Coordinates of C-alpha atoms (C1' of nucleotides) in Angstrom, one line a residue:
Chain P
X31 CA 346.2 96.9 -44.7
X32 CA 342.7 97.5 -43.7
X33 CA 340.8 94.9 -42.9
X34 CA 339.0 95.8 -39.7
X35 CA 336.8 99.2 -39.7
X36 CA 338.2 101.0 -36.3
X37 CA 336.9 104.3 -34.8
X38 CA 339.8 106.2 -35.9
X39 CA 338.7 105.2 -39.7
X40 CA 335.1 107.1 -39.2
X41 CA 336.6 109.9 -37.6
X42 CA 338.2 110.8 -40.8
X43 CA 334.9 111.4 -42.1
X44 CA 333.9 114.8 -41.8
X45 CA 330.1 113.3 -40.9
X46 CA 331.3 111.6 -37.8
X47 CA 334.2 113.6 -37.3
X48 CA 332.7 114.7 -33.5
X49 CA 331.2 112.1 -32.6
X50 CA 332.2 110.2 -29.3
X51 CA 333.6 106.6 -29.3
X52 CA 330.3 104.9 -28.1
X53 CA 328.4 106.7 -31.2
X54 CA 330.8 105.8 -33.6
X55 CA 330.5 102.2 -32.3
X56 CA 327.0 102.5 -32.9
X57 CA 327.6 103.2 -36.8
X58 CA 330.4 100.6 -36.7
X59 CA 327.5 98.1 -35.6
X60 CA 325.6 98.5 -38.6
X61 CA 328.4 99.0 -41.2
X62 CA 330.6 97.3 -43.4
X63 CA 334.0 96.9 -44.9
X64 CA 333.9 95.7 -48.9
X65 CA 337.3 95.6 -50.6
X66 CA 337.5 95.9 -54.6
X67 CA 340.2 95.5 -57.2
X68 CA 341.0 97.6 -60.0
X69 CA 338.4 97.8 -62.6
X70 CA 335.5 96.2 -60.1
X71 CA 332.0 98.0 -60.5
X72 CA 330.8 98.5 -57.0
X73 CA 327.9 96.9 -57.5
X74 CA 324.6 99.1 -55.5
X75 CA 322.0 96.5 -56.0
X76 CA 323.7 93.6 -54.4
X77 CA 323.9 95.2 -50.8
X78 CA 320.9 94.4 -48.2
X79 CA 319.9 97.9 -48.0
X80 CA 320.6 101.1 -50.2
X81 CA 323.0 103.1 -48.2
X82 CA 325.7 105.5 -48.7
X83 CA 329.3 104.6 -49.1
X84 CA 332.6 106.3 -48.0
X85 CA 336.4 105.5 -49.7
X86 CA 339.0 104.4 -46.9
X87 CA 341.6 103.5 -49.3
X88 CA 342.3 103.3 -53.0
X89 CA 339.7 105.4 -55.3
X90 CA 336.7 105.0 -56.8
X91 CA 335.1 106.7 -60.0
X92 CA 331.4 107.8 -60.1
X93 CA 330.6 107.5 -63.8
X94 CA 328.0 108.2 -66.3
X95 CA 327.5 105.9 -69.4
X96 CA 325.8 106.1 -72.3
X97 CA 324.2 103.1 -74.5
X98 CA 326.7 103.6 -77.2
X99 CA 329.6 103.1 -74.2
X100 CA 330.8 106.5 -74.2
X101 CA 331.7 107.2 -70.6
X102 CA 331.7 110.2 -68.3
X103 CA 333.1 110.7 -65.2
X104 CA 331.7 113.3 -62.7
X105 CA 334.3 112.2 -59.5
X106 CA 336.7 110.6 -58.5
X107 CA 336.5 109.6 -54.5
X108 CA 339.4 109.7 -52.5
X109 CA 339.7 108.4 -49.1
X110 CA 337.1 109.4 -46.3
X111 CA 335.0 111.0 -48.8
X112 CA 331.2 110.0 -48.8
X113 CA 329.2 108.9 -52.0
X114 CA 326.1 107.5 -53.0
X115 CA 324.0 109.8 -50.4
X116 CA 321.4 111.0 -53.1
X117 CA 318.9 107.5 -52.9
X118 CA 319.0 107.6 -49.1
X119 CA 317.1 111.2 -48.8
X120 CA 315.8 112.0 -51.8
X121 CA 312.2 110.4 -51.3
X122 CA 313.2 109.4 -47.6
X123 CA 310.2 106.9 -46.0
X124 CA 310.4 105.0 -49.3
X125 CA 314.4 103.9 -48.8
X126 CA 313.9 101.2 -47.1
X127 CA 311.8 99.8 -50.2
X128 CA 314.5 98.3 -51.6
X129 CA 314.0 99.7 -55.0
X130 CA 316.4 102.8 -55.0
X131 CA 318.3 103.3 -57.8
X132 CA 321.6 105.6 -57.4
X133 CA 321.9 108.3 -60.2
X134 CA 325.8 107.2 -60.8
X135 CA 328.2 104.1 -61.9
X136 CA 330.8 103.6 -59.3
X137 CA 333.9 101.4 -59.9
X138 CA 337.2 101.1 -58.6
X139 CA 340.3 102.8 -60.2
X140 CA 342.8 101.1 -58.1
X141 CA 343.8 97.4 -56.6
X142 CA 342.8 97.4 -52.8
X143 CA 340.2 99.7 -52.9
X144 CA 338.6 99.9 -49.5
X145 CA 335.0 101.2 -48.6
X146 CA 332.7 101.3 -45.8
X147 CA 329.2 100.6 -46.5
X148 CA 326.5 102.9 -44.5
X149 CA 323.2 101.0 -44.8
X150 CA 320.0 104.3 -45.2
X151 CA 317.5 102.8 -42.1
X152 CA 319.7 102.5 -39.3
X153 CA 321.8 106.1 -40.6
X154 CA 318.6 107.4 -40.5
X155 CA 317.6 106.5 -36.9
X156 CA 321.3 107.6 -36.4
X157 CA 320.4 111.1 -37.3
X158 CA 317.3 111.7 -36.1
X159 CA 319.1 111.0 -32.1
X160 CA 321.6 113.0 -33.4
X161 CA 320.0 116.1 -35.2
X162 CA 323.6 118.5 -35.1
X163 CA 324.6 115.8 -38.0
X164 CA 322.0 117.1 -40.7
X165 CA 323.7 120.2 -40.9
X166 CA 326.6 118.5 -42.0
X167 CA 325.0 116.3 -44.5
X168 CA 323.5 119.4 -45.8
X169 CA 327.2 121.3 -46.0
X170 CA 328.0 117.5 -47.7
X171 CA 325.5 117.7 -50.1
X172 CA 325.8 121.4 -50.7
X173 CA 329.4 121.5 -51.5
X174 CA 328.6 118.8 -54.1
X175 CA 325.9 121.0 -55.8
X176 CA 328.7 123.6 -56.4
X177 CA 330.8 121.6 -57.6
X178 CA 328.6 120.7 -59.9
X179 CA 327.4 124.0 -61.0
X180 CA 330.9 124.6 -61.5
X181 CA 331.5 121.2 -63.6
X182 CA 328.6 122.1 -66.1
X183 CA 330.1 125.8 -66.3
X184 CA 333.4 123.9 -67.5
X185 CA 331.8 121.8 -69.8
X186 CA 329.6 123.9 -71.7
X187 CA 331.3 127.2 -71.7
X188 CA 334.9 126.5 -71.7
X189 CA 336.8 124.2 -74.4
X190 CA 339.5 121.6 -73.8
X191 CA 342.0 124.0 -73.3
X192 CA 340.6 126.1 -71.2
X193 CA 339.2 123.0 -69.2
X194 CA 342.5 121.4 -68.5
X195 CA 344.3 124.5 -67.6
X196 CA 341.9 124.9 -64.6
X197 CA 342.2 121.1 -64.0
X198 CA 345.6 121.4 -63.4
X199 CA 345.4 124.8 -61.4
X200 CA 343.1 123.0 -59.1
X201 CA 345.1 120.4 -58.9
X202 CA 348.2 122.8 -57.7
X203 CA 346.2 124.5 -55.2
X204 CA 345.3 121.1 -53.8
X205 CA 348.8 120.5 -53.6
X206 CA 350.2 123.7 -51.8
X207 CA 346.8 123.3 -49.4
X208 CA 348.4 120.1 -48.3
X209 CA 351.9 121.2 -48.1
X210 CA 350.6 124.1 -46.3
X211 CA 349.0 121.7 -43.7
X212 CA 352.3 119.7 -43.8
X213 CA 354.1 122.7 -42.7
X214 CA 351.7 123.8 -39.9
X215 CA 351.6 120.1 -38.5
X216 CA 355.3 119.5 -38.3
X217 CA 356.7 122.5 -38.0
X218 CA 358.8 122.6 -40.8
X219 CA 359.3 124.7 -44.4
X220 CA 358.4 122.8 -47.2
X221 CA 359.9 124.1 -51.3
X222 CA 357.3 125.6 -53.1
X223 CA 355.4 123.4 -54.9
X224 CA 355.1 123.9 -59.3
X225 CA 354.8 120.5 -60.1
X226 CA 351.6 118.1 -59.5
X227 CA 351.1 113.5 -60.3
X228 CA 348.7 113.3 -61.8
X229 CA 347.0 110.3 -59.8
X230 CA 344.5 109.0 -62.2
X231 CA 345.2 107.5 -66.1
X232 CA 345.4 110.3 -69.1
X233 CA 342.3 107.8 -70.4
X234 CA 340.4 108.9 -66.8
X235 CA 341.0 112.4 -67.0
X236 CA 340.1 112.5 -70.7
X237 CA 336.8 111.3 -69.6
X238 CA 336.2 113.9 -66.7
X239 CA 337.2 116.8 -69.0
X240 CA 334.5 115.9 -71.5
X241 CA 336.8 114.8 -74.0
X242 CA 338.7 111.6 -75.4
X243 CA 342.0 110.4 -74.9
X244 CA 343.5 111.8 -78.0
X245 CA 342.3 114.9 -78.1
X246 CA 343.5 115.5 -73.8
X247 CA 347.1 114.3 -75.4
X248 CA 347.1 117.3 -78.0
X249 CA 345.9 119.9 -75.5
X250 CA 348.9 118.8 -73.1
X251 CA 351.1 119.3 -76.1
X252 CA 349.5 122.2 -77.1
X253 CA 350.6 123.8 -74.1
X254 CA 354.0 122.1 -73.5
X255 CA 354.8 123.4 -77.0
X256 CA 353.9 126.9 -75.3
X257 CA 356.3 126.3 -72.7
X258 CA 353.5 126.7 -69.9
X259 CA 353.7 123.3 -68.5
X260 CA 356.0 120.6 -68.9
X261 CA 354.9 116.9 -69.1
X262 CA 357.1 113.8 -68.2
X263 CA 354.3 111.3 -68.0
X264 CA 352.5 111.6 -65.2
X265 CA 354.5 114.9 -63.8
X266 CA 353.4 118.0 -64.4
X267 CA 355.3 120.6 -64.0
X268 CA 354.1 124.4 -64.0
X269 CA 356.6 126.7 -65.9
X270 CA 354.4 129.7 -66.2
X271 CA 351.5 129.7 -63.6
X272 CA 350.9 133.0 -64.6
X273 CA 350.1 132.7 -68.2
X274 CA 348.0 128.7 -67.3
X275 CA 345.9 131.1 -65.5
X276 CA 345.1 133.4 -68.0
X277 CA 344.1 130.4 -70.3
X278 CA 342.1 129.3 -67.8
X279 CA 339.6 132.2 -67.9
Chain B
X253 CA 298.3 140.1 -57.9
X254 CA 301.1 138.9 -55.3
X255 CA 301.1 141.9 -53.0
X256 CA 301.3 140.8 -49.4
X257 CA 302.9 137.4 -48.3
X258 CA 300.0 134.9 -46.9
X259 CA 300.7 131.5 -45.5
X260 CA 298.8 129.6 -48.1
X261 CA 301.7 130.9 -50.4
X262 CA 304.4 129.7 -48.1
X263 CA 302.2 126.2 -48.0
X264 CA 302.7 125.7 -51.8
X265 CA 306.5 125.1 -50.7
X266 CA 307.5 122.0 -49.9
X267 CA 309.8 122.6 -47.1
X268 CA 306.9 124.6 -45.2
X269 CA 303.8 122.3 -46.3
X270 CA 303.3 121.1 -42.8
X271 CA 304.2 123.5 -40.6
X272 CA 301.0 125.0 -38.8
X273 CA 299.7 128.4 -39.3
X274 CA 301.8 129.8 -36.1
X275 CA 304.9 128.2 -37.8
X276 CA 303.9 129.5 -41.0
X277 CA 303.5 133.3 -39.1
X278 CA 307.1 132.9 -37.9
X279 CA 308.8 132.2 -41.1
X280 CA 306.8 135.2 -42.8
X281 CA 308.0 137.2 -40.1
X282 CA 311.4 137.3 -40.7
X283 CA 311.1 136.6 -44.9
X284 CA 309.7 139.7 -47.5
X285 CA 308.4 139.6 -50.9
X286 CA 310.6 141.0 -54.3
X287 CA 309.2 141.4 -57.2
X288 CA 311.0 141.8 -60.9
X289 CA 310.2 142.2 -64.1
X290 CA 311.5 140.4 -67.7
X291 CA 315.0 140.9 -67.7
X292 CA 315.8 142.1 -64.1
X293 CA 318.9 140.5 -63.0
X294 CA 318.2 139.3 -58.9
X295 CA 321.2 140.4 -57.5
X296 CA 322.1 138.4 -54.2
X297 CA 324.7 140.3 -52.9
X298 CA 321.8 143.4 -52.0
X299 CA 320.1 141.3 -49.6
X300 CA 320.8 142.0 -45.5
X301 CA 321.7 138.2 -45.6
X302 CA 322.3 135.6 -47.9
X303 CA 319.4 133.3 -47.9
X304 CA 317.1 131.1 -50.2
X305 CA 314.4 132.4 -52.6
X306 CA 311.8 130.5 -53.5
X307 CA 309.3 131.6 -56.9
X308 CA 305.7 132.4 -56.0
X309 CA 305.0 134.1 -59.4
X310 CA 306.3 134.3 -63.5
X311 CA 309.6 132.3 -63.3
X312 CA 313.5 132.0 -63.3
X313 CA 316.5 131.4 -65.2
X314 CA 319.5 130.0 -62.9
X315 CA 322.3 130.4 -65.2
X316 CA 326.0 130.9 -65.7
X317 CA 328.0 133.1 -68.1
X318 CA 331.4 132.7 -69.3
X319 CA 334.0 135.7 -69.7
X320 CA 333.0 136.0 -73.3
X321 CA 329.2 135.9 -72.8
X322 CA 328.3 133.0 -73.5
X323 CA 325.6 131.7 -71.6
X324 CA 324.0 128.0 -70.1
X325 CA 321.0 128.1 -68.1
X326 CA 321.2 125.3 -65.4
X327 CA 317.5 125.4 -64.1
X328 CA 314.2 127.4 -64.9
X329 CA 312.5 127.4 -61.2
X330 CA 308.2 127.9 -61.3
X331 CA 306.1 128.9 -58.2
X332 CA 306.6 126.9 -55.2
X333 CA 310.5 125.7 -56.2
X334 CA 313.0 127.2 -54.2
X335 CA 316.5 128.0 -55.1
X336 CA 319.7 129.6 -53.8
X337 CA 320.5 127.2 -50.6
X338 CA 323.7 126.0 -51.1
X339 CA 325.4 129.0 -49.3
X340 CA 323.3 128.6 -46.6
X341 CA 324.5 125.3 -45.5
X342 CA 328.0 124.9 -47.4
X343 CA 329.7 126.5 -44.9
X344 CA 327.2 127.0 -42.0
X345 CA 328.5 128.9 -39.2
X346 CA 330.3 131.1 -41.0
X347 CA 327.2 132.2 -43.2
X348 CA 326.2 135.5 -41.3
X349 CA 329.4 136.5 -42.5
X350 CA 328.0 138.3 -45.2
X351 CA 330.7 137.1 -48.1
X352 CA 328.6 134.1 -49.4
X353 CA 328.7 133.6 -53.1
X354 CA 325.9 132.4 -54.8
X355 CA 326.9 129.6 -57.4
X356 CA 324.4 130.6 -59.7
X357 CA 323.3 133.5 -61.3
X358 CA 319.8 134.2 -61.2
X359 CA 317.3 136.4 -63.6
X360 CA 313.4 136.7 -64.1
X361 CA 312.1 135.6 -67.7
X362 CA 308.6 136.5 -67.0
X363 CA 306.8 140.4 -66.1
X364 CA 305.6 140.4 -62.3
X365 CA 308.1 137.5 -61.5
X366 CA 307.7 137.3 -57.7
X367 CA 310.2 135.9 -55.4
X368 CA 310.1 135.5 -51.3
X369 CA 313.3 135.6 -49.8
X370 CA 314.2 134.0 -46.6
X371 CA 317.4 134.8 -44.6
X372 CA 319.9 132.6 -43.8
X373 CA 320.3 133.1 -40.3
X374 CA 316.4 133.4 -38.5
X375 CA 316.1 130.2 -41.2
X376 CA 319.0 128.7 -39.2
X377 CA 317.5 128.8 -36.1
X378 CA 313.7 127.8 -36.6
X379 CA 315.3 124.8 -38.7
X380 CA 317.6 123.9 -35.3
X381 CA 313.5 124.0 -33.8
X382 CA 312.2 121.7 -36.3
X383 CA 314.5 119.3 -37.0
X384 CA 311.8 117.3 -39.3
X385 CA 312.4 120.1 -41.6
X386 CA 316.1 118.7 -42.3
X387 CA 314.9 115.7 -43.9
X388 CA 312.9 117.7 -46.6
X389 CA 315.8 119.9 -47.1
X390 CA 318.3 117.2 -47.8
X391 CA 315.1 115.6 -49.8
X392 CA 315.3 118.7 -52.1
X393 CA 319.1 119.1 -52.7
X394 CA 319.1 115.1 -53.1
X395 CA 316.6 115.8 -55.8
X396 CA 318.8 118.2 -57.2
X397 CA 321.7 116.6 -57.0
X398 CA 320.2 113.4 -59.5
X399 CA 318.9 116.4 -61.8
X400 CA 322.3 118.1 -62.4
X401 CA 324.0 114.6 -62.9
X402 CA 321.7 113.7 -65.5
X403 CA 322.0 117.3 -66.8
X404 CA 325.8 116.4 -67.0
X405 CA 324.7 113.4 -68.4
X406 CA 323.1 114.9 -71.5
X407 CA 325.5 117.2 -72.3
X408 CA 328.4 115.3 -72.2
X409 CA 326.8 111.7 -73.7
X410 CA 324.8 112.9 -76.2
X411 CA 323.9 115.0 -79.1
X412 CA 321.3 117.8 -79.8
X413 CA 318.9 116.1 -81.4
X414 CA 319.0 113.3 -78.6
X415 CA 319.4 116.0 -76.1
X416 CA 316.2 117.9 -77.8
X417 CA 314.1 114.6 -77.7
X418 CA 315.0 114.1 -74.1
X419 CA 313.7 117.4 -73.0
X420 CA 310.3 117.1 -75.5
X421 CA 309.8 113.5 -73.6
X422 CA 310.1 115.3 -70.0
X423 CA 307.8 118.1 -70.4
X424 CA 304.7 115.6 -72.6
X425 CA 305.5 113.3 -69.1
X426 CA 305.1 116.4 -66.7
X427 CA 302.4 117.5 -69.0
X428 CA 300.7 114.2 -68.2
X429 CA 300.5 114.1 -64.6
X430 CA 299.4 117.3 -64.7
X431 CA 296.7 116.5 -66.5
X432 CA 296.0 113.3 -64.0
X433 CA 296.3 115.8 -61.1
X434 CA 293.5 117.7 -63.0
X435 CA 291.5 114.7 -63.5
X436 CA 291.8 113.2 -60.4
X437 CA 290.8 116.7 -58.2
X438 CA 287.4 117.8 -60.5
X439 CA 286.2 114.2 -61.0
X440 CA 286.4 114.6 -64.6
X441 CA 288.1 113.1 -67.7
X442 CA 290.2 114.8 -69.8
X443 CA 291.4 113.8 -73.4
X444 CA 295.0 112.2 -74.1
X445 CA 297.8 114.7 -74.2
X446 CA 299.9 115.1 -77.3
X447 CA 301.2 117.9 -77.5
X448 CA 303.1 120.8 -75.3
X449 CA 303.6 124.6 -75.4
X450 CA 307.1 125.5 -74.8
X451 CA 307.4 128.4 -71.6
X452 CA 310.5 129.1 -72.4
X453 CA 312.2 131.1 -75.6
X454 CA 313.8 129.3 -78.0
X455 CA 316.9 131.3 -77.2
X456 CA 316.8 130.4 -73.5
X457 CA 316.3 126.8 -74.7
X458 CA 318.9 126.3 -76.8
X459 CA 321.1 127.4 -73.8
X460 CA 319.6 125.3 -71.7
X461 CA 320.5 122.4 -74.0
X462 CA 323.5 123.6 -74.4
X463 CA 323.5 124.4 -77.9
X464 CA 322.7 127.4 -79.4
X465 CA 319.3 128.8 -81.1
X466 CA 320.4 128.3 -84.8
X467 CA 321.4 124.4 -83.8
X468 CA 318.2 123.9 -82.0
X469 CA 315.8 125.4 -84.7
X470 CA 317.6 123.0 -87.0
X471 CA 317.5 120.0 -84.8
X472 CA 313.5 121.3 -84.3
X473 CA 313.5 121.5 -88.5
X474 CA 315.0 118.0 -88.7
X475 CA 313.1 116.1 -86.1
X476 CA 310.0 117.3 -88.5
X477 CA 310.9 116.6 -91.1
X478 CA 311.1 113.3 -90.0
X479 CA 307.4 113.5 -89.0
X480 CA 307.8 112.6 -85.5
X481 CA 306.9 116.2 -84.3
X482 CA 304.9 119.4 -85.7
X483 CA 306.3 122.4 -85.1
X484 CA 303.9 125.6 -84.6
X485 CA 305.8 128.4 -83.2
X486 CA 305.7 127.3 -78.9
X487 CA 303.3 124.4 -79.8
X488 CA 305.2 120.9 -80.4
X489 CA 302.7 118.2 -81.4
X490 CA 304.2 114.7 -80.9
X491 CA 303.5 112.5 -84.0
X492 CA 305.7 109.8 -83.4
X493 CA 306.0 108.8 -79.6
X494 CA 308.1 106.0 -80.5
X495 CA 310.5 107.3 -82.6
X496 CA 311.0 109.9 -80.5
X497 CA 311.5 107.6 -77.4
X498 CA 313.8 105.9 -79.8
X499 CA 315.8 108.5 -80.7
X500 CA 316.3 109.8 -76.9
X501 CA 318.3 106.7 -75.6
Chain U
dA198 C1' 367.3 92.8 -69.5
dT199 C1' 363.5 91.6 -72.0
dA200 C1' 358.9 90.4 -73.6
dG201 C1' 354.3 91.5 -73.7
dG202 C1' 350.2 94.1 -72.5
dG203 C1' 348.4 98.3 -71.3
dC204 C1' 348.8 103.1 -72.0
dT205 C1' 349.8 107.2 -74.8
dT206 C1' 351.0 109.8 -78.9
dT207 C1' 350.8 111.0 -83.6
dG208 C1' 348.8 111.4 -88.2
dA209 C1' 345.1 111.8 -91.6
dC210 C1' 340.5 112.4 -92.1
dT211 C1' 335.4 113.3 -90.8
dT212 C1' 331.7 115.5 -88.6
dA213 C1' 328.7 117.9 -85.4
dA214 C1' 328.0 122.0 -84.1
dG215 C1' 329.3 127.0 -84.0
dT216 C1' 329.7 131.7 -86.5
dC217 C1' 328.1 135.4 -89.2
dA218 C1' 324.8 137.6 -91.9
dA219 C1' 320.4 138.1 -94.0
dA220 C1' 315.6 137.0 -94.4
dA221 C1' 311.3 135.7 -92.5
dT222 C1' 308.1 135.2 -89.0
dT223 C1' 305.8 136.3 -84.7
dC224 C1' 304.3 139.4 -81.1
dA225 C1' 302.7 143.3 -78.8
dA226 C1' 301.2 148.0 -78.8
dT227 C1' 298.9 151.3 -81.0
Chain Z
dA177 C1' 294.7 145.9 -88.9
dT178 C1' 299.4 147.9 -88.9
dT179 C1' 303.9 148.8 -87.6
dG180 C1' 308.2 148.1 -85.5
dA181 C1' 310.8 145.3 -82.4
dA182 C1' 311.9 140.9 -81.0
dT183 C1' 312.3 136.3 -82.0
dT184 C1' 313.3 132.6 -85.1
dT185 C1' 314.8 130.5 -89.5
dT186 C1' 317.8 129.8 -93.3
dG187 C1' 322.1 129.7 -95.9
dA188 C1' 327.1 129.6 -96.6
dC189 C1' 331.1 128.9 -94.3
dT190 C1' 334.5 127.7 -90.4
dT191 C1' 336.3 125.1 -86.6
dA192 C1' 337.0 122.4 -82.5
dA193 C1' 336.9 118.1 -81.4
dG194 C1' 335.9 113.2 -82.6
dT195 C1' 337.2 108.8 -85.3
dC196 C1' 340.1 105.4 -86.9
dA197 C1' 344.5 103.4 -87.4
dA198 C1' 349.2 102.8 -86.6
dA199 C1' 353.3 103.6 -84.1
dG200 C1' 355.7 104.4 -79.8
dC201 C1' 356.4 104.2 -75.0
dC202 C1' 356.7 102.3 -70.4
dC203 C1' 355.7 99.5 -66.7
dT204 C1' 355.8 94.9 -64.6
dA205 C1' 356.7 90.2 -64.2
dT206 C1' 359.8 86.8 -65.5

DNA sequence: ATAGGGCTTTGACTTAAGTCAAAATTCAAT
DNA sequence: ATTGAATTTTGACTTAAGTCAAAGCCCTAT
């Protein structure tokens, strides 16, 4: 259980992934462990200093909601991915002003639910002795624009079908990625993978496809019925990746 | 007519704004000058190197289309706004490599739209020189960053004629401090801005509301109707602030 | 193993927004 | 000013997806 932030945590972050050990005691010095329970809103405002955030454990959903309650989620944060970057740069010299606001919601989908706090003035010191790190906070923030891009693309030209299909062919790909690395670090031969867990609620998902609840359940019966997939609850299992994909387009 | 690339052009950019006129001679040095007219796709791909653009005349649509031709526009970039850096930095290092994809399609909406292009790589390198250029980079894709989650925002939270009022309320605003910019520069006082002129076709609206132009003239009829705007071809007159501010949330 | 709460599915119905087609308006070039 | 093309509006109709309500399922803690 994590209850100390060591070096080895930050060196899962691709930011600090090559740093040395006295740097990353630096950022240790001036960061934070919070833990949060399922369904706790990580709160921005109550922190000393707006800063950016990164999961160690559990997952945390970046959210969107509107003033009738409807709810939109944009990501879900896995371990030693970074969040909340957008206040710290985006009118940089005004940070420290206390008055940032961060474009997203954040709470916590799961019970011990670790993150590290980065506070924006001392990262910012941080990087400007250490210049090599922008270009990976740019690749960071880059990679997020795509996604994006990508994201709206889904949403407004696709429909719930089409949506989930790619959802779940992502969510494959991810799958055999880390088989494939699996493999390579063991030395061993892994099956081939046609089944994905879905690791977040139907209720979750619903809200990052655009959609509600009910209408998510008829799409995945939609294409059970068409015997592409096969659902057991929260096992998917791919029966014709082939035709999946063509929906998908 | 934009003919030949001067460094009071590249000074209208925010990335360059204060670099000195030697800093401003290297960058033109390695960047050129494209021009396109109404229509004209800017293919990416022709380019010696990917790289970012940035509009010095007419404007852009940044758009994508889906396998059946529909259609979202994502951003309309005007003079001085650059666009087209996420492969730059996504996977920097391996960017010379020629196979970047651009996330975004990109065409001109205007006659005489001129862009400046500047590859990735000489970019790369006077950046690793002047590393206070970082911050305003990651300053610009922050900025972006809260845009397209609000974007998301609208589409997925709420309807047209919400979506409509929204975008009305952001250009009067930008309309606004124009205006104060105006005042404040000549010394002089100018009368209270109610109305706006659309740039933009309806058509290309509608898509970039993510609706479509028969939903958007009838959201423009019913919002009139109402008698909280006038409706005169490109000219919207604001009759009802309130209501309209209402309405948005 | 069983009760209870939280999730998920199903059914019947509604609605916002899309489609297709035609008419009307606006714009730009003579 | 006039004409033709491009843009925008209007009307009639369809449809994907949302709403509301009820039933069913399945964890988890006793």
């Amino acid at each position: 259980m994590l209850n100390k932030l060591e070096n080895k945590d930050l060196k899962n972050i691709f930011l600090f992934s090559e740093l040395s050990e006295e740097e990353l005691n630096e950022i240790r010095s001036f960061s934070h462990l919070k833990k949060f329970d399922k369904g706790e809103i990580l709160s921005f405002d109550s922190e000393p200093y707006s800063g950016f955030y990164c999961t160690l454990d559990g997952a945390v959903k970046l959210y969107k909601i509107s003033s009738e309650g409807k709810e939109h989620i944009l990501h879900i944060i896995y371990p030693y991915n970074t969040f909340a970057e957008v206040p710290i740069f985006e009118n940089y010299g005004e940070v420290v002003k206390n008055n940032a606001t961060y474009p997203l919601n954040a709470m916590a989908i799961e019970d011990n639910t670790v993150v590290i706090i980065i506070p924006a003035r001392p990262l910012l010191n941080f990087l400007e002795n250490n210049p090599k790190l922008y270009l990976k906070m740019l690749s960071t923030l880059s990679k997020r624009l795509r996604f994006l891009n990508n994201h709206i693309e889904n949403l407004t030209l696709l429909d719930v079908k089409k949506r989930l299909s790619k959802y779940l062919l992502e969510k494959l790909k991810e799958a055999e990625l880390n088989k494939e690395n699996i493999e390579k670090k063991k030395g061993i031969k892994l099956k081939k993978i046609n089944s994905i867990e879905l690791s977040i609620s139907k209720n979750d998902l619903s809200s990052h496809l655009g959609t509600i609840l009910e209408t998510l359940s008829r799409t995945f019966k939609k294409l059970q019925d068409e015997k592409i997939i096969e659902v057991d609850s929260k096992k998917i299992t791919i029966l014709d990746f082939q035709k999946l994909k063509e929906i998908s387009k």
